[in-house]
Amino acid sequence: MPLIVQKYGGSSVADAARIKNVARRIAAARERGNEVVAVVSAMGDTTDELIELARQVTDQPDRRELDMLLSTGETVSATLLAMALRALSQRAISLSGAQAGIKTDATYSRAIIEAVRPRRIKHELKDGQIVIVAGFQGITTEEDITTLGRGGSDTTAVALAVALGAKLCEIYTDVEGVYTADPRLVPEARKLVEIGYEEMLEMASYGARVMHNRAVELGQLHHMPILVASSFKEAAGTLIHGGANMETRKKVRGIAHDLNVAKVTVLGVPDRPGIAAALFEPLAQAGISVDTIVQNVSHQGLTDLSFTVARSDLAETMRLTQPVAQGIGAQGCREDAALGKVSLVGAGIQSAPGFAARMFRALFEAGINIELITTSEIRITCLIKEAQVADAVRALHRAFELETD
Ligand code: ADP
Ligand code: ASP
Ligand code: MG
């Protein structure tokens, strides 16, 4: 029997009616003669609500306890979905990440999957069950529960598809696929028929929340095609793959934006060797990823050093950076949380000149000031004011004529 791995996101299981809708879809897939493993996210905004609850109890929640708490969200939806399937006279069983064999390291809140041992899943499939797996969670060798980072249920799904040898991983969500920009921001954004792993990885890493970036990375590593489609409508989705038959296309694939951005500037840093290491080692140890680093030209032996982190990491970044800044004799630290990033992504960018200039002109004409610029071979990113991000995305979408195929 062919095996299907599906994933349903938070808004697709937001209430009882939607859980029943998902159950009907899974039952239909089963009745078409497939074995089905379905990964689910927590219902609606549950994860945000649990984080807020923890914050009301303490402003520095213990990381282990927080992961244990957050994992409950996915457990709730998995159990309810299994019940809804049974109510449709299907045989179904829910499994936690641990029961599903998702083994992770112990980096709470952003744990990495080290191995998948789907022994129990295989056993249940063989027994004729539909298997519902709680996404986003795993277990360490010490048997502590971990979570994979926000949006991590996608990663659970791709990891299981790989481990179970599925041909495809199906991600069902509240939009019909991957678009040239967030369709909530740009109504004329165009749904892509397909997109390569590399481009999707850049889109996801720079804010296109429709896919968890690590899920894309896993797909690329294991050549697992990923279909992104709607859980509400029967409509063709977007295939993420590495195949050769990519549609003939423009050089810009899409615009990603990210509002989860903050900038830290360390002022008046003495310009001598070892300073950058002193500043960034503690952040690396805390698992905080630093995105853009800019060191200004030094004046009289002093320089300003700016870098960006996720806004959700800002408080901890400041807590770690302030004492180091003092220790190295810097003049102080400044933070700016009201920033966002807008990125132009496309494999063709690397081979053709002029994209950056066109991007900067479009932003200039929209009255938008650029604070920092970073690039990769297939991406150009500008750091701008948060309040201008929506305008920037629309201006770039127009400037690169992404609404037309
Ligand atoms: P789920 O709960 O199903 O995982 P998410 O909220 O994580 O769903 O991701 C889907 C959302 O991603 C969409 O509602 C959309 O607003 C957003 N999004 C951002 N960029 C894009 C894009 N380029 N294409 C499609 N959706 C996007
Ligand atoms: N529930 C988790 C989150 O909100 C994981 C997910 O939805 O993929 O981030
Ligand atoms: Mg998601």
XYZ file of C-alpha atoms and ligand atoms in Angstrom:
442
model
C 0.000 0.000 0.000
C 1.448 3.449 -0.846
C 2.368 5.583 2.164
C 1.281 9.198 2.443
C 2.731 11.678 4.948
C 0.612 14.783 5.472
C 0.952 17.750 7.800
C -1.819 20.072 8.921
C -0.903 23.472 10.392
C -2.417 25.363 13.299
C -5.130 27.229 11.441
C -6.216 23.997 9.724
C -7.021 22.451 13.124
C -8.049 25.661 14.911
C -11.406 24.381 16.195
C -13.531 21.234 16.377
C -15.163 21.822 12.987
C -11.778 22.188 11.310
C -10.426 19.106 13.038
C -13.406 17.193 11.642
C -12.657 18.628 8.198
C -9.071 17.391 8.421
C -10.319 14.001 9.635
C -12.541 13.718 6.548
C -9.595 14.520 4.273
C -7.405 11.934 5.963
C -10.192 9.335 5.850
C -10.586 10.007 2.114
C -6.854 9.499 1.558
C -7.074 6.261 3.491
C -10.074 5.097 1.477
C -8.175 5.716 -1.731
C -5.971 2.859 -0.551
C -3.085 4.590 1.188
C -1.356 4.155 4.499
C -1.519 7.573 6.158
C 0.713 9.298 8.683
C -0.537 12.788 9.569
C 1.479 15.330 11.544
C -0.412 18.120 13.294
C 0.406 21.496 14.798
C -1.211 22.973 17.877
C -4.709 24.412 17.430
C -4.786 28.041 16.219
C -2.746 30.350 18.439
C -2.248 27.798 21.222
C 1.568 27.991 21.126
C 1.497 31.794 21.447
C -1.004 31.535 24.284
C 1.128 29.020 26.156
C 4.212 31.231 25.766
C 2.203 34.182 27.091
C 0.991 32.116 30.055
C 4.558 31.171 30.920
C 5.551 34.834 30.670
C 2.815 35.776 33.124
C 4.285 33.332 35.611
C 7.912 34.426 35.184
C 9.851 36.662 32.827
C 12.557 34.012 32.464
C 10.839 30.653 32.106
C 13.059 27.622 32.492
C 13.796 26.358 28.998
C 13.148 22.710 29.746
C 9.813 23.451 31.362
C 8.849 25.786 28.524
C 9.415 23.055 25.931
C 7.468 20.573 28.016
C 4.650 23.143 28.202
C 4.656 23.999 24.492
C 4.627 20.349 23.475
C 1.188 20.000 25.058
C -0.355 22.097 22.268
C 0.413 19.492 19.622
C -0.637 16.667 21.928
C -4.102 18.201 22.201
C -4.664 18.428 18.444
C -3.220 14.964 17.746
C -5.534 13.286 20.227
C -8.610 15.191 19.033
C -7.851 14.344 15.422
C -7.504 10.645 16.264
C -10.871 10.808 18.039
C -12.467 12.573 15.061
C -11.164 9.821 12.765
C -12.544 7.121 15.027
C -15.880 8.908 14.933
C -15.699 8.396 11.147
C -15.234 4.667 11.791
C -11.542 4.821 10.882
C -8.880 3.121 12.917
C -6.538 5.828 14.156
C -4.017 6.339 16.933
C -2.185 9.446 18.115
C 1.502 9.386 19.039
C 3.672 11.988 20.758
C 6.951 12.979 19.108
C 8.745 10.688 21.556
C 6.505 7.733 20.709
C 7.005 8.478 17.022
C 10.773 8.142 17.544
C 11.826 11.784 16.997
C 15.208 11.907 18.766
C 16.723 15.351 19.256
C 19.635 17.093 20.904
C 18.957 19.075 24.081
C 18.861 22.607 22.654
C 15.514 23.548 24.116
C 13.219 25.662 21.926
C 15.284 24.950 18.806
C 16.231 21.295 19.119
C 17.819 19.524 16.162
C 16.549 16.110 15.073
C 19.440 13.673 15.419
C 17.602 10.506 14.418
C 14.135 9.222 13.636
C 13.294 5.719 14.860
C 9.777 5.125 13.591
C 9.448 1.589 14.938
C 6.124 2.270 16.643
C 4.706 4.088 13.600
C 5.589 1.168 11.331
C 4.028 -1.247 13.778
C 0.765 0.735 13.909
C 0.659 1.127 10.122
C 1.079 -2.579 9.712
C -1.764 -3.051 12.133
C -3.961 -0.955 9.819
C -4.023 2.241 11.866
C -3.926 5.793 10.592
C -1.104 7.347 12.629
C -1.436 10.903 13.910
C 1.828 12.382 15.153
C 2.151 15.467 17.352
C 4.463 17.771 15.390
C 7.111 20.202 16.678
C 8.317 17.927 19.496
C 10.954 15.317 20.186
C 12.833 13.656 23.002
C 16.490 13.702 24.068
C 18.575 10.695 25.054
C 17.942 11.831 28.659
C 14.211 11.577 27.941
C 13.507 15.271 28.183
C 10.880 16.691 25.836
C 12.137 19.286 23.356
C 10.596 21.480 20.667
C 12.034 22.154 17.218
C 11.548 25.913 16.917
C 8.524 27.930 15.788
C 6.938 26.402 12.725
C 8.730 23.126 13.453
C 5.849 20.758 12.674
C 6.841 21.058 9.012
C 10.224 19.642 9.984
C 8.623 16.742 11.854
C 6.629 15.914 8.727
C 9.592 15.980 6.338
C 11.761 14.002 8.783
C 9.070 11.315 9.026
C 8.531 11.235 5.270
C 12.261 10.616 4.864
C 12.470 8.006 7.624
C 9.423 6.124 6.360
C 10.520 6.244 2.729
C 7.484 8.207 1.467
C 7.664 9.550 -2.093
C 6.359 12.980 -1.147
C 5.647 15.073 1.939
C 2.331 16.959 1.793
C 2.077 20.187 3.802
C -1.500 21.468 4.142
C -1.987 25.020 5.301
C -4.248 28.073 5.104
C -2.958 29.305 1.731
C -2.966 27.419 -1.576
C 0.792 27.145 -1.896
C 3.965 29.199 -2.014
C 3.395 32.628 -3.552
C 5.707 35.258 -4.988
C 5.148 37.153 -1.705
C 2.961 36.708 1.367
C -0.536 36.793 -0.192
C -1.854 38.479 2.954
C 0.360 41.453 2.210
C 0.273 41.413 -1.585
C -3.161 40.388 -2.913
C -1.839 40.134 -6.474
C 0.953 37.722 -5.439
C 1.104 34.727 -7.761
C 1.018 31.094 -6.684
C 4.116 29.241 -7.872
C 3.673 25.880 -9.578
C 7.080 24.800 -8.340
C 10.174 26.146 -6.636
C 13.659 24.715 -6.060
C 14.924 23.836 -2.593
C 17.567 26.553 -2.589
C 15.185 29.347 -3.435
C 12.599 28.036 -0.979
C 15.239 27.776 1.713
C 16.205 31.428 1.261
C 12.546 32.481 1.205
C 11.821 30.509 4.389
C 14.980 31.601 6.198
C 14.186 35.238 5.412
C 10.643 35.203 6.689
C 8.307 33.301 4.327
C 6.675 31.456 7.175
C 4.729 29.098 4.896
C 7.562 26.552 5.325
C 9.915 25.996 8.262
C 13.387 26.550 6.833
C 14.769 23.407 8.443
C 12.060 21.339 6.779
C 13.235 22.633 3.401
C 16.836 21.899 4.323
C 15.928 18.318 5.262
C 13.964 17.905 2.038
C 16.940 19.095 0.023
C 19.382 16.870 1.877
C 17.274 13.752 1.347
C 15.742 14.641 -2.038
C 12.246 14.614 -0.577
C 9.776 16.578 -2.705
C 7.389 18.716 -0.635
C 3.926 19.724 -1.781
C 2.430 22.832 -0.155
C -1.337 23.091 -0.623
C -4.555 24.234 1.005
C -6.266 22.185 3.695
C -9.540 23.958 2.910
C -9.740 23.862 -0.878
C -8.995 21.300 -3.531
C -6.513 23.328 -5.566
C -3.150 22.586 -7.112
C -0.410 23.544 -4.690
C 3.304 24.301 -5.060
C 5.885 21.559 -5.451
C 9.217 22.201 -3.754
C 11.832 19.994 -5.369
C 15.257 19.778 -6.907
C 14.207 18.418 -10.277
C 15.611 19.570 -13.573
C 12.299 20.503 -15.172
C 11.878 23.815 -13.453
C 9.412 26.078 -15.217
C 10.975 28.726 -17.401
C 10.999 31.712 -15.180
C 12.043 35.139 -14.276
C 15.180 35.672 -12.382
C 13.409 36.929 -9.296
C 11.353 34.207 -7.693
C 9.781 36.008 -4.811
C 9.938 38.593 -2.060
C 10.240 37.469 1.544
C 9.755 39.690 4.551
C 10.522 39.223 8.218
C 9.257 41.314 11.107
C 11.027 39.273 13.751
C 14.181 41.403 13.558
C 16.129 43.522 16.023
C 19.414 45.359 15.719
C 22.018 45.754 18.423
C 24.780 48.356 18.136
C 27.814 48.281 20.372
C 29.164 51.820 20.445
C 32.766 52.938 20.659
C 34.377 49.521 20.521
C 38.190 49.587 20.761
C 39.524 48.471 17.369
C 41.786 45.570 18.308
C 41.946 41.824 17.605
C 39.729 39.502 19.582
C 36.856 41.924 20.157
C 34.417 40.271 17.736
C 35.167 36.860 19.200
C 34.553 38.181 22.728
C 31.193 39.629 21.685
C 29.855 36.767 19.587
C 31.071 33.679 21.429
C 28.579 34.057 24.306
C 25.740 34.454 21.795
C 26.809 31.341 19.915
C 26.968 29.429 23.180
C 23.416 30.515 23.996
C 22.274 29.264 20.584
C 21.400 32.762 19.365
C 22.017 33.153 15.674
C 23.411 36.469 14.588
C 22.420 37.365 11.085
C 24.010 40.505 9.771
C 27.177 41.987 11.221
C 28.498 45.376 10.209
C 31.589 46.987 11.620
C 32.003 50.637 10.766
C 35.275 52.258 9.776
C 37.155 53.114 12.925
C 37.822 56.659 14.063
C 40.665 57.211 16.526
C 40.818 53.524 17.333
C 37.089 53.245 18.090
C 34.416 51.649 15.946
C 30.677 50.914 16.146
C 29.596 47.337 15.600
C 26.004 46.504 14.608
C 24.362 43.119 14.231
C 20.862 41.721 13.924
C 19.154 38.923 15.823
C 15.594 37.619 15.932
C 13.481 40.037 17.977
C 12.511 37.153 20.202
C 16.207 36.792 21.106
C 16.770 40.513 21.785
C 16.362 40.491 25.571
C 18.781 37.633 26.017
C 21.193 39.137 23.485
C 21.301 42.407 25.450
C 21.706 40.521 28.722
C 24.726 38.658 27.307
C 26.233 41.533 25.330
C 26.109 44.363 27.891
C 28.632 42.885 30.338
C 31.001 41.907 27.507
C 30.748 45.401 26.005
C 31.631 46.864 29.391
C 34.485 44.397 29.815
C 36.134 45.362 26.520
C 35.781 49.063 27.241
C 33.033 49.872 24.721
C 30.965 53.003 25.296
C 27.606 51.239 25.448
C 24.960 49.163 23.710
C 21.891 50.347 21.848
C 18.939 48.283 20.665
C 16.379 48.862 17.942
C 13.474 46.413 17.838
C 11.292 48.270 15.339
C 13.000 46.872 12.251
C 12.171 44.402 9.535
C 13.834 42.736 6.601
C 12.762 42.563 3.013
C 14.517 40.145 0.659
C 14.603 39.557 -3.054
C 15.134 35.851 -3.815
C 15.928 34.136 -7.099
C 18.497 31.736 -8.502
C 19.032 34.040 -11.464
C 20.244 36.920 -9.323
C 23.758 35.530 -9.159
C 24.324 35.491 -12.891
C 22.833 38.828 -13.879
C 23.877 42.298 -12.800
C 21.563 45.134 -11.885
C 19.166 43.460 -9.460
C 20.541 45.226 -6.423
C 20.402 48.611 -8.123
C 16.810 48.018 -9.201
C 15.859 46.951 -5.693
C 17.444 50.021 -4.092
C 15.780 52.334 -6.616
C 12.362 50.792 -5.996
C 12.797 51.269 -2.248
C 14.053 54.814 -2.714
C 11.075 55.686 -4.913
C 8.772 54.322 -2.221
C 10.463 56.645 0.284
C 12.098 53.831 2.214
C 15.477 54.199 3.870
C 17.824 51.199 3.946
C 19.704 50.632 7.204
C 21.785 47.608 6.264
C 22.231 45.394 3.214
C 23.265 41.750 3.043
C 23.440 39.353 0.131
C 23.882 35.710 -0.716
C 24.323 34.301 -4.217
C 20.586 34.153 -4.709
C 19.297 36.816 -2.302
C 19.520 40.530 -1.561
C 18.208 41.637 1.848
C 17.593 45.155 3.132
C 17.038 46.019 6.760
C 14.409 48.761 6.989
C 11.946 50.266 9.473
C 9.281 47.794 10.529
C 6.496 50.234 9.676
C 7.658 50.347 6.050
C 7.969 46.618 5.429
C 4.512 46.136 3.894
C 5.043 49.074 1.503
C 8.481 47.751 0.616
C 7.194 44.277 -0.252
C 4.463 45.738 -2.473
C 6.850 48.173 -4.153
C 9.335 45.398 -4.937
C 6.626 43.041 -6.135
C 5.537 45.740 -8.599
C 9.050 46.763 -9.606
C 9.984 43.201 -10.542
C 6.575 42.525 -12.153
C 6.064 39.361 -10.161
C 2.284 39.363 -10.609
C 2.721 38.291 -14.223
C 4.105 34.909 -15.148
P 0.560 26.651 9.320
O -0.109 26.954 10.616
O -0.302 25.888 8.381
O 1.913 26.049 9.492
P 1.768 29.219 8.834
O 1.033 30.360 9.420
O 2.976 28.739 9.538
O 0.730 28.037 8.586
O 2.183 29.547 7.320
C 1.218 29.963 6.383
C 1.273 31.463 6.229
O 2.508 31.839 5.651
C 0.256 32.037 5.289
O -0.976 32.264 5.939
C 0.918 33.318 4.779
O 0.399 34.470 5.413
C 2.371 33.157 5.181
N 3.309 33.384 4.075
C 4.404 34.179 4.131
N 5.035 34.195 2.971
C 4.349 33.404 2.118
C 4.528 33.025 0.752
N 5.550 33.469 0.020
N 3.608 32.175 0.207
C 2.573 31.708 0.938
N 2.354 32.044 2.232
C 3.231 32.880 2.830
N 2.808 25.040 17.108
C 4.172 25.383 16.764
C 4.269 26.864 16.457
O 3.275 27.576 16.563
C 4.717 24.542 15.650
C 4.038 24.680 14.310
O 2.962 25.263 14.206
O 4.615 24.180 13.330
O 5.313 27.350 16.161
Mg 3.814 26.837 9.916
